[in-house]
Amino acid sequence: MAALPAEAGAGSVAASKITIRGLSIDYVSEDGRARHRALEDLSLEVRENEFLSVVGPSGCGKSTLIAAIAGFLRPRSGSLLLDGKPIGGPGADRGVVFQEYALLPWRTVLDNVTLGLRLRGMPRSERDRIGRQFLEMINLVEAADKYPHQLSGGMKQRVAVARTLANQPEVMLMDEPFAAVDAQSRMTLQEELVRIWSQSRLTVLFVTHSVEEAVFLGDRVAVLTPGPGRLKAMIDIDIPRRQRRWAELGNNLLFATLRQRVLDLVRGAGTPP
Amino acid sequence: MSVGAGASFRSGAVGQVAFRRIERGVLGAAGVAGLVLLWQAAASLSGVPRYFFPSPRDVAGAFTVLLEKGILPAYLADSAGRYLAGIGLGTAIGLALGLALGVSRRAASMFGPLLNFFYAIVEVAWIPIFVIWWGYGLRTILVALVYVVAFPVLFNTQAAVRATPRVLIDAVRALGASPRQVLGEVIFPAALPGIITGFRVGAGFAFRGLIFAEMIAAKNGIGYLILTSAANHATDRTIAGMIVVGTVWLVIDQLYLRPFERVTVERWGVLRHAEE
C-alpha cells in the first residue's frame, strides 16, 4: 500500500485532534485536605487518527491527564481543546476505557455494550443489532447474555472496549486498560487492539506504565517526567501496523532499539532527542 | 452438624441443603412445643387465678372466641392497613431524602446533624405530642410509623449512594449520560442492596411501633386489643394478641422480607464484589 509511511505514524500532515497547552492540574485527596500538583505546564498534541501512547513513572499524572481530557476534572490552568473547542465536561465524543473495566454488574454483556446507545434513546432492536456487531468484532458473541462477573479480566476489558467503540466516539482514552489482566491475555489484547484500531482509525490516547506496551501500540510515544508530569520527549515509532504482532516483533531490531530508548527516558538516563 | 456433613454441603449437594432446612424446621417446632408444655404445666401446678396467669388452653380458647366473633380478623385488617400505609409512605420519603443527601454533599452537611438529632428522639417520645396535634386515630399512628421507617431507609440509602464506585459513574458519564441518567443507570441500582436493607430494618421498627402506637392512639387494631383486654382482666386475650403479633412478624419476615432481600442484596452483593 502506498500509504504505508503515513500509516507508520511519521506523517506530519495530520491535523491536531486534541491540543493541550500549559496544562496544570492539582489533585485534591478525597477528604479535601492533601493537595498536590499532578501535572505541571504540560503541552501536548494528539493528532487526528493517531495512536498516541503516554508513558511515565508512576505518579507522573498519566491518569490525571486522561481524567482531564475526559472532562472528569478541571484544570488549574492551561487549555484543553478538542477540535479547537474547549473541553467543558464529559461527553460521548470522548470514550474512556478504564483499568477497572467499569462494566455495570447488573447488566448483561450485550446491555453493557449498548449502554451508550440506550442512553441516547435508540430502540432496543436497533441497538442490539449494533451491539452484536461489536461483540463479533471482539469474538464474544456467545457471551452476550452473560453477566460481567462470569467473564475473565481479559474478556471484561474487551467488552469495555466494545462498549466504548459502539458509542462511536471521536477519541478513545485508555487508562492503563490492560494493567489488571494476566500476561498472556495482555499480549492477545494488545494485538487485538492493533487490529481493531486499524479498522476503526479512531484517535486513541493510551496511557500505560509499560514501556514495551507503549512502543508496541503507539504511532508515537509521549514520555512524561516524574510528577508533577510534563512532556519529556516524543518518540516516533516507525514500525508498520501489520508488523505489530508479538511473534514478529520479538526479534525486530527497530522495536528493541525504540523500546530501549523509551525505557532510558522513563528511567531518567536518556536525554530528549 | 458434623464436619463431614458440612463438607458435603460445600461440594454442592442439593439434598443436603433440603435436609438441613427440614431439620431446622423440626427443631424450631420442637422448641415451640416444649415451651407450650412447660407453660401449661406451670399454669396448672401453680394454681394462680386465670386472669393473673392464663394457661395455653385458656389462650387458645380466647383466640377461638376472638376469631368466631370476628374481632381478630377485623383488628388484624385495621393494623395491616396502617402498617402498609406507614411503611409505604415512610420508605418513599426516606428513599427520596437518602438519594438527595447521598448525591449532594452540601445537602448532607446541611441536614445531617438535624436528621441525626431527630433520629435519636424515638417515635414513642413523639406520640404524646402527635396526639395533641392530631388526636387519637389514623393520622397520629401513620405519622409515627412514617417517622420510624423513614430514618433507616434514609441512612442506608445515603450510605449506599456514597459507596457507589466512582469509576462506574465516570464510565456512564463518558458515554454521554445526563445527571438523571447517572442516577437511574448507576447510582440507584448500585444503592439498591443498601436501600433494601434499610427497608427491612424500617419494616421491623414500624411493626413494633405500630403495636405501641395502637396501644396509645387507637380504638381498634391488635395493639388496642392487647391493652384493653389486660385492663379488663381478659389476660388470655392479651396473650392471644401478643402471639398473633409475633406470628405475623415471623410470617412477614420469613415469607416476604428475607426472600426479597436474598434475591436482591445477595445477588447484587455477589455481583458487585466480583466486579471490584
Tab-separated table of C-alpha atoms in Angstrom, chain B:
chain	number	residue	atom	x	y	z
B	1	MET	CA	-23.850	-30.671	62.281
B	2	SER	CA	-20.800	-32.837	61.800
B	3	VAL	CA	-17.746	-31.768	59.856
B	4	GLY	CA	-18.433	-34.467	57.280
B	5	ALA	CA	-21.926	-33.169	56.540
B	6	GLY	CA	-20.552	-29.639	56.266
B	7	ALA	CA	-18.037	-30.824	53.725
B	8	SER	CA	-20.654	-32.489	51.555
B	9	PHE	CA	-22.758	-29.310	51.692
B	10	ARG	CA	-19.718	-27.440	50.456
B	11	SER	CA	-19.444	-29.746	47.494
B	12	GLY	CA	-22.892	-28.524	46.469
B	13	ALA	CA	-25.158	-31.461	47.361
B	14	VAL	CA	-28.699	-30.129	46.926
B	15	GLY	CA	-30.114	-32.935	49.068
B	16	GLN	CA	-28.036	-31.767	51.994
B	17	VAL	CA	-29.429	-28.255	51.758
B	18	ALA	CA	-33.026	-29.533	51.724
B	19	PHE	CA	-32.291	-31.847	54.616
B	20	ARG	CA	-30.825	-29.046	56.679
B	21	ARG	CA	-33.875	-26.907	56.009
B	22	ILE	CA	-36.236	-29.657	57.208
B	23	GLU	CA	-34.053	-30.315	60.208
B	24	ARG	CA	-34.152	-26.655	61.145
B	25	GLY	CA	-37.954	-26.614	60.835
B	26	VAL	CA	-38.383	-29.680	63.028
B	27	LEU	CA	-36.073	-28.314	65.696
B	28	GLY	CA	-37.890	-24.969	65.657
B	29	ALA	CA	-41.262	-26.687	66.110
B	30	ALA	CA	-39.883	-28.813	68.930
B	31	GLY	CA	-38.718	-25.677	70.724
B	32	VAL	CA	-42.198	-24.133	70.499
B	33	ALA	CA	-43.903	-27.346	71.671
B	34	GLY	CA	-41.548	-27.601	74.648
B	35	LEU	CA	-42.266	-24.050	75.724
B	36	VAL	CA	-46.062	-24.545	75.466
B	37	LEU	CA	-45.891	-27.753	77.538
B	38	LEU	CA	-43.800	-26.060	80.199
B	39	TRP	CA	-46.178	-23.120	80.282
B	40	GLN	CA	-49.229	-25.410	80.608
B	41	ALA	CA	-47.592	-27.327	83.427
B	42	ALA	CA	-46.647	-24.127	85.251
B	43	ALA	CA	-50.174	-22.707	84.940
B	44	SER	CA	-51.843	-25.946	86.122
B	45	LEU	CA	-49.499	-26.568	89.042
B	46	SER	CA	-49.189	-23.010	90.387
B	47	GLY	CA	-52.915	-22.598	90.955
B	48	VAL	CA	-52.897	-18.798	90.468
B	49	PRO	CA	-56.076	-17.153	89.100
B	50	ARG	CA	-56.698	-17.348	85.363
B	51	TYR	CA	-56.601	-13.600	84.821
B	52	PHE	CA	-53.203	-13.462	86.544
B	53	PHE	CA	-51.533	-16.248	84.588
B	54	PRO	CA	-53.702	-17.900	81.923
B	55	SER	CA	-52.722	-21.312	80.573
B	56	PRO	CA	-52.141	-22.104	76.879
B	57	ARG	CA	-55.569	-23.746	76.860
B	58	ASP	CA	-57.197	-20.513	78.111
B	59	VAL	CA	-55.345	-18.526	75.475
B	60	ALA	CA	-56.408	-20.954	72.772
B	61	GLY	CA	-59.994	-20.563	73.955
B	62	ALA	CA	-59.737	-16.779	73.874
B	63	PHE	CA	-58.244	-16.986	70.431
B	64	THR	CA	-61.180	-19.085	69.174
B	65	VAL	CA	-63.702	-16.654	70.626
B	66	LEU	CA	-61.937	-13.659	69.094
B	67	LEU	CA	-61.915	-15.424	65.767
B	68	GLU	CA	-65.561	-16.500	65.915
B	69	LYS	CA	-66.794	-13.047	66.891
B	70	GLY	CA	-64.824	-11.593	64.017
B	71	ILE	CA	-62.880	-9.281	66.325
B	72	LEU	CA	-59.478	-10.650	65.447
B	73	PRO	CA	-59.904	-10.541	61.634
B	74	ALA	CA	-61.275	-7.003	61.819
B	75	TYR	CA	-58.489	-5.783	64.110
B	76	LEU	CA	-55.853	-7.515	62.009
B	77	ALA	CA	-57.176	-5.750	58.933
B	78	ASP	CA	-57.061	-2.400	60.767
B	79	SER	CA	-53.463	-2.963	61.828
B	80	ALA	CA	-52.389	-4.270	58.432
B	81	GLY	CA	-53.814	-1.219	56.642
B	82	ARG	CA	-51.974	1.187	58.949
B	83	TYR	CA	-48.791	-0.827	58.672
B	84	LEU	CA	-48.735	-0.972	54.889
B	85	ALA	CA	-49.611	2.699	54.519
B	86	GLY	CA	-46.941	3.638	57.058
B	87	ILE	CA	-44.070	1.678	55.554
B	88	GLY	CA	-45.073	2.668	52.018
B	89	LEU	CA	-45.069	6.365	52.789
B	90	GLY	CA	-42.054	6.146	55.095
B	91	THR	CA	-39.987	4.276	52.511
B	92	ALA	CA	-40.848	6.786	49.792
B	93	ILE	CA	-39.820	9.726	51.964
B	94	GLY	CA	-36.682	8.028	53.283
B	95	LEU	CA	-35.641	6.982	49.788
B	96	ALA	CA	-36.067	10.445	48.286
B	97	LEU	CA	-34.152	12.128	51.115
B	98	GLY	CA	-31.480	9.420	51.175
B	99	LEU	CA	-30.806	9.788	47.439
B	100	ALA	CA	-30.656	13.564	47.736
B	101	LEU	CA	-28.298	13.506	50.719
B	102	GLY	CA	-26.194	10.766	49.177
B	103	VAL	CA	-25.690	12.691	45.964
B	104	SER	CA	-25.219	16.173	47.401
B	105	ARG	CA	-22.506	16.686	49.990
B	106	ARG	CA	-23.832	20.161	50.604
B	107	ALA	CA	-27.292	18.844	51.461
B	108	ALA	CA	-25.728	16.186	53.685
B	109	SER	CA	-23.725	18.794	55.591
B	110	MET	CA	-26.789	20.985	55.977
B	111	PHE	CA	-29.306	18.388	57.100
B	112	GLY	CA	-27.110	15.613	58.501
B	113	PRO	CA	-26.836	16.835	62.098
B	114	LEU	CA	-30.517	17.771	62.161
B	115	LEU	CA	-31.578	14.329	60.962
B	116	ASN	CA	-29.349	12.584	63.480
B	117	PHE	CA	-30.902	14.700	66.206
B	118	PHE	CA	-34.417	13.702	65.228
B	119	TYR	CA	-33.412	10.092	64.750
B	120	ALA	CA	-32.324	9.967	68.383
B	121	ILE	CA	-35.790	11.018	69.547
B	122	VAL	CA	-37.693	7.753	69.288
B	123	GLU	CA	-41.191	7.891	67.892
B	124	VAL	CA	-42.522	6.871	71.294
B	125	ALA	CA	-41.456	10.263	72.617
B	126	TRP	CA	-43.334	11.997	69.824
B	127	ILE	CA	-46.644	10.212	70.254
B	128	PRO	CA	-47.947	12.383	73.133
B	129	ILE	CA	-47.356	15.485	71.014
B	130	PHE	CA	-48.826	13.863	67.926
B	131	VAL	CA	-51.926	13.070	69.982
B	132	ILE	CA	-52.209	16.723	70.980
B	133	TRP	CA	-51.873	17.791	67.348
B	134	TRP	CA	-53.960	15.168	65.614
B	135	GLY	CA	-55.852	13.338	68.347
B	136	TYR	CA	-56.325	9.616	68.662
B	137	GLY	CA	-56.526	7.892	65.329
B	138	LEU	CA	-55.089	7.104	61.970
B	139	ARG	CA	-53.154	10.285	61.363
B	140	THR	CA	-51.155	10.080	64.582
B	141	ILE	CA	-50.341	6.412	64.054
B	142	LEU	CA	-49.401	6.978	60.449
B	143	VAL	CA	-47.054	9.840	61.227
B	144	ALA	CA	-45.390	7.744	63.928
B	145	LEU	CA	-44.876	4.855	61.510
B	146	VAL	CA	-43.542	7.070	58.739
B	147	TYR	CA	-41.165	8.540	61.303
B	148	VAL	CA	-39.650	5.187	62.254
B	149	VAL	CA	-39.478	3.801	58.732
B	150	ALA	CA	-38.004	6.859	57.035
B	151	PHE	CA	-34.798	7.060	59.095
B	152	PRO	CA	-33.292	3.633	58.490
B	153	VAL	CA	-34.254	3.822	54.816
B	154	LEU	CA	-32.722	7.292	54.589
B	155	PHE	CA	-29.429	6.478	56.317
B	156	ASN	CA	-28.907	3.186	54.497
B	157	THR	CA	-29.755	4.761	51.154
B	158	GLN	CA	-27.407	7.671	51.768
B	159	ALA	CA	-24.525	5.381	52.732
B	160	ALA	CA	-25.139	3.105	49.746
B	161	VAL	CA	-25.257	6.030	47.327
B	162	ARG	CA	-21.979	7.318	48.767
B	163	ALA	CA	-20.405	3.904	48.266
B	164	THR	CA	-21.221	3.774	44.546
B	165	PRO	CA	-17.913	3.130	42.766
B	166	ARG	CA	-16.736	6.418	41.280
B	167	VAL	CA	-15.436	4.683	38.171
B	168	LEU	CA	-18.929	3.406	37.268
B	169	ILE	CA	-20.299	6.933	37.431
B	170	ASP	CA	-17.425	8.243	35.309
B	171	ALA	CA	-17.861	5.430	32.786
B	172	VAL	CA	-21.516	6.238	32.248
B	173	ARG	CA	-20.880	9.973	32.061
B	174	ALA	CA	-18.252	9.340	29.387
B	175	LEU	CA	-20.916	7.507	27.383
B	176	GLY	CA	-22.968	10.680	27.393
B	177	ALA	CA	-25.290	10.172	30.361
B	178	SER	CA	-27.158	13.139	31.829
B	179	PRO	CA	-27.160	13.561	35.637
B	180	ARG	CA	-30.587	11.948	35.735
B	181	GLN	CA	-29.399	9.000	33.682
B	182	VAL	CA	-26.419	8.593	36.006
B	183	LEU	CA	-28.880	8.356	38.887
B	184	GLY	CA	-31.092	5.818	37.136
B	185	GLU	CA	-28.414	3.738	35.424
B	186	VAL	CA	-25.763	3.625	38.127
B	187	ILE	CA	-26.498	5.179	41.479
B	188	PHE	CA	-29.921	3.697	42.104
B	189	PRO	CA	-29.075	0.105	41.074
B	190	ALA	CA	-25.762	0.267	42.934
B	191	ALA	CA	-27.551	1.510	46.053
B	192	LEU	CA	-30.405	-0.986	45.840
B	193	PRO	CA	-28.962	-3.523	48.306
B	194	GLY	CA	-28.494	-0.756	50.876
B	195	ILE	CA	-31.983	0.570	50.207
B	196	ILE	CA	-33.473	-2.875	50.794
B	197	THR	CA	-31.512	-3.400	53.985
B	198	GLY	CA	-32.843	-0.071	55.203
B	199	PHE	CA	-36.355	-1.063	54.216
B	200	ARG	CA	-36.119	-4.304	56.135
B	201	VAL	CA	-34.836	-2.594	59.257
B	202	GLY	CA	-37.510	0.081	58.919
B	203	ALA	CA	-40.248	-2.521	58.447
B	204	GLY	CA	-39.151	-4.164	61.698
B	205	PHE	CA	-39.106	-0.872	63.601
B	206	ALA	CA	-42.507	0.038	62.186
B	207	PHE	CA	-44.023	-3.241	63.266
B	208	ARG	CA	-43.039	-2.653	66.876
B	209	GLY	CA	-44.006	0.998	66.569
B	210	LEU	CA	-47.412	0.061	65.230
B	211	ILE	CA	-48.363	-2.055	68.250
B	212	PHE	CA	-47.207	0.651	70.598
B	213	ALA	CA	-48.970	3.433	68.742
B	214	GLU	CA	-52.187	1.429	68.688
B	215	MET	CA	-51.991	0.946	72.444
B	216	ILE	CA	-51.985	4.700	72.902
B	217	ALA	CA	-53.739	6.240	69.961
B	218	ALA	CA	-56.245	3.750	68.539
B	219	LYS	CA	-59.710	2.420	69.219
B	220	ASN	CA	-59.108	-0.794	67.291
B	221	GLY	CA	-56.245	-2.925	65.977
B	222	ILE	CA	-54.057	-5.549	67.636
B	223	GLY	CA	-52.231	-3.103	69.911
B	224	TYR	CA	-55.561	-1.821	71.203
B	225	LEU	CA	-56.725	-5.413	71.782
B	226	ILE	CA	-53.657	-6.186	73.882
B	227	LEU	CA	-54.018	-3.124	76.072
B	228	THR	CA	-57.794	-3.080	76.671
B	229	SER	CA	-58.008	-6.831	77.275
B	230	ALA	CA	-55.449	-6.570	80.054
B	231	ALA	CA	-57.254	-3.579	81.510
B	232	ASN	CA	-60.430	-5.706	81.608
B	233	HIS	CA	-58.628	-8.644	83.192
B	234	ALA	CA	-59.053	-10.677	79.964
B	235	THR	CA	-55.393	-11.579	80.143
B	236	ASP	CA	-55.890	-14.603	77.898
B	237	ARG	CA	-56.949	-12.255	75.129
B	238	THR	CA	-53.904	-10.076	75.726
B	239	ILE	CA	-51.623	-13.044	75.356
B	240	ALA	CA	-53.533	-14.239	72.294
B	241	GLY	CA	-52.937	-10.796	70.783
B	242	MET	CA	-49.235	-10.966	71.635
B	243	ILE	CA	-48.927	-14.350	69.985
B	244	VAL	CA	-50.641	-13.000	66.885
B	245	VAL	CA	-48.139	-10.131	66.772
B	246	GLY	CA	-45.151	-12.451	66.990
B	247	THR	CA	-46.553	-14.883	64.452
B	248	VAL	CA	-47.487	-12.217	61.956
B	249	TRP	CA	-43.968	-10.786	62.123
B	250	LEU	CA	-42.433	-14.208	61.604
B	251	VAL	CA	-44.593	-14.685	58.526
B	252	ILE	CA	-43.794	-11.251	57.112
B	253	ASP	CA	-40.079	-11.650	57.723
B	254	GLN	CA	-39.696	-15.212	56.511
B	255	LEU	CA	-42.107	-15.150	53.596
B	256	TYR	CA	-41.552	-11.659	52.245
B	257	LEU	CA	-38.639	-9.683	53.598
B	258	ARG	CA	-35.945	-12.349	53.720
B	259	PRO	CA	-36.530	-13.810	50.257
B	260	PHE	CA	-36.796	-10.284	48.890
B	261	GLU	CA	-33.508	-9.334	50.480
B	262	ARG	CA	-31.873	-12.555	49.400
B	263	VAL	CA	-32.633	-12.215	45.700
B	264	THR	CA	-31.545	-8.603	45.543
B	265	VAL	CA	-28.969	-7.941	48.235
B	266	GLU	CA	-27.089	-11.197	47.998
B	267	ARG	CA	-27.182	-11.394	44.235
B	268	TRP	CA	-26.225	-7.757	43.807
B	269	GLY	CA	-23.660	-8.109	46.563
B	270	VAL	CA	-22.004	-11.054	44.898
B	271	LEU	CA	-22.016	-9.328	41.556
B	272	ARG	CA	-20.562	-6.127	42.896
B	273	HIS	CA	-17.985	-7.958	44.910
B	274	ALA	CA	-16.909	-9.904	41.843
B	275	GLU	CA	-16.523	-6.675	39.923
B	276	GLU	CA	-14.345	-4.881	42.419
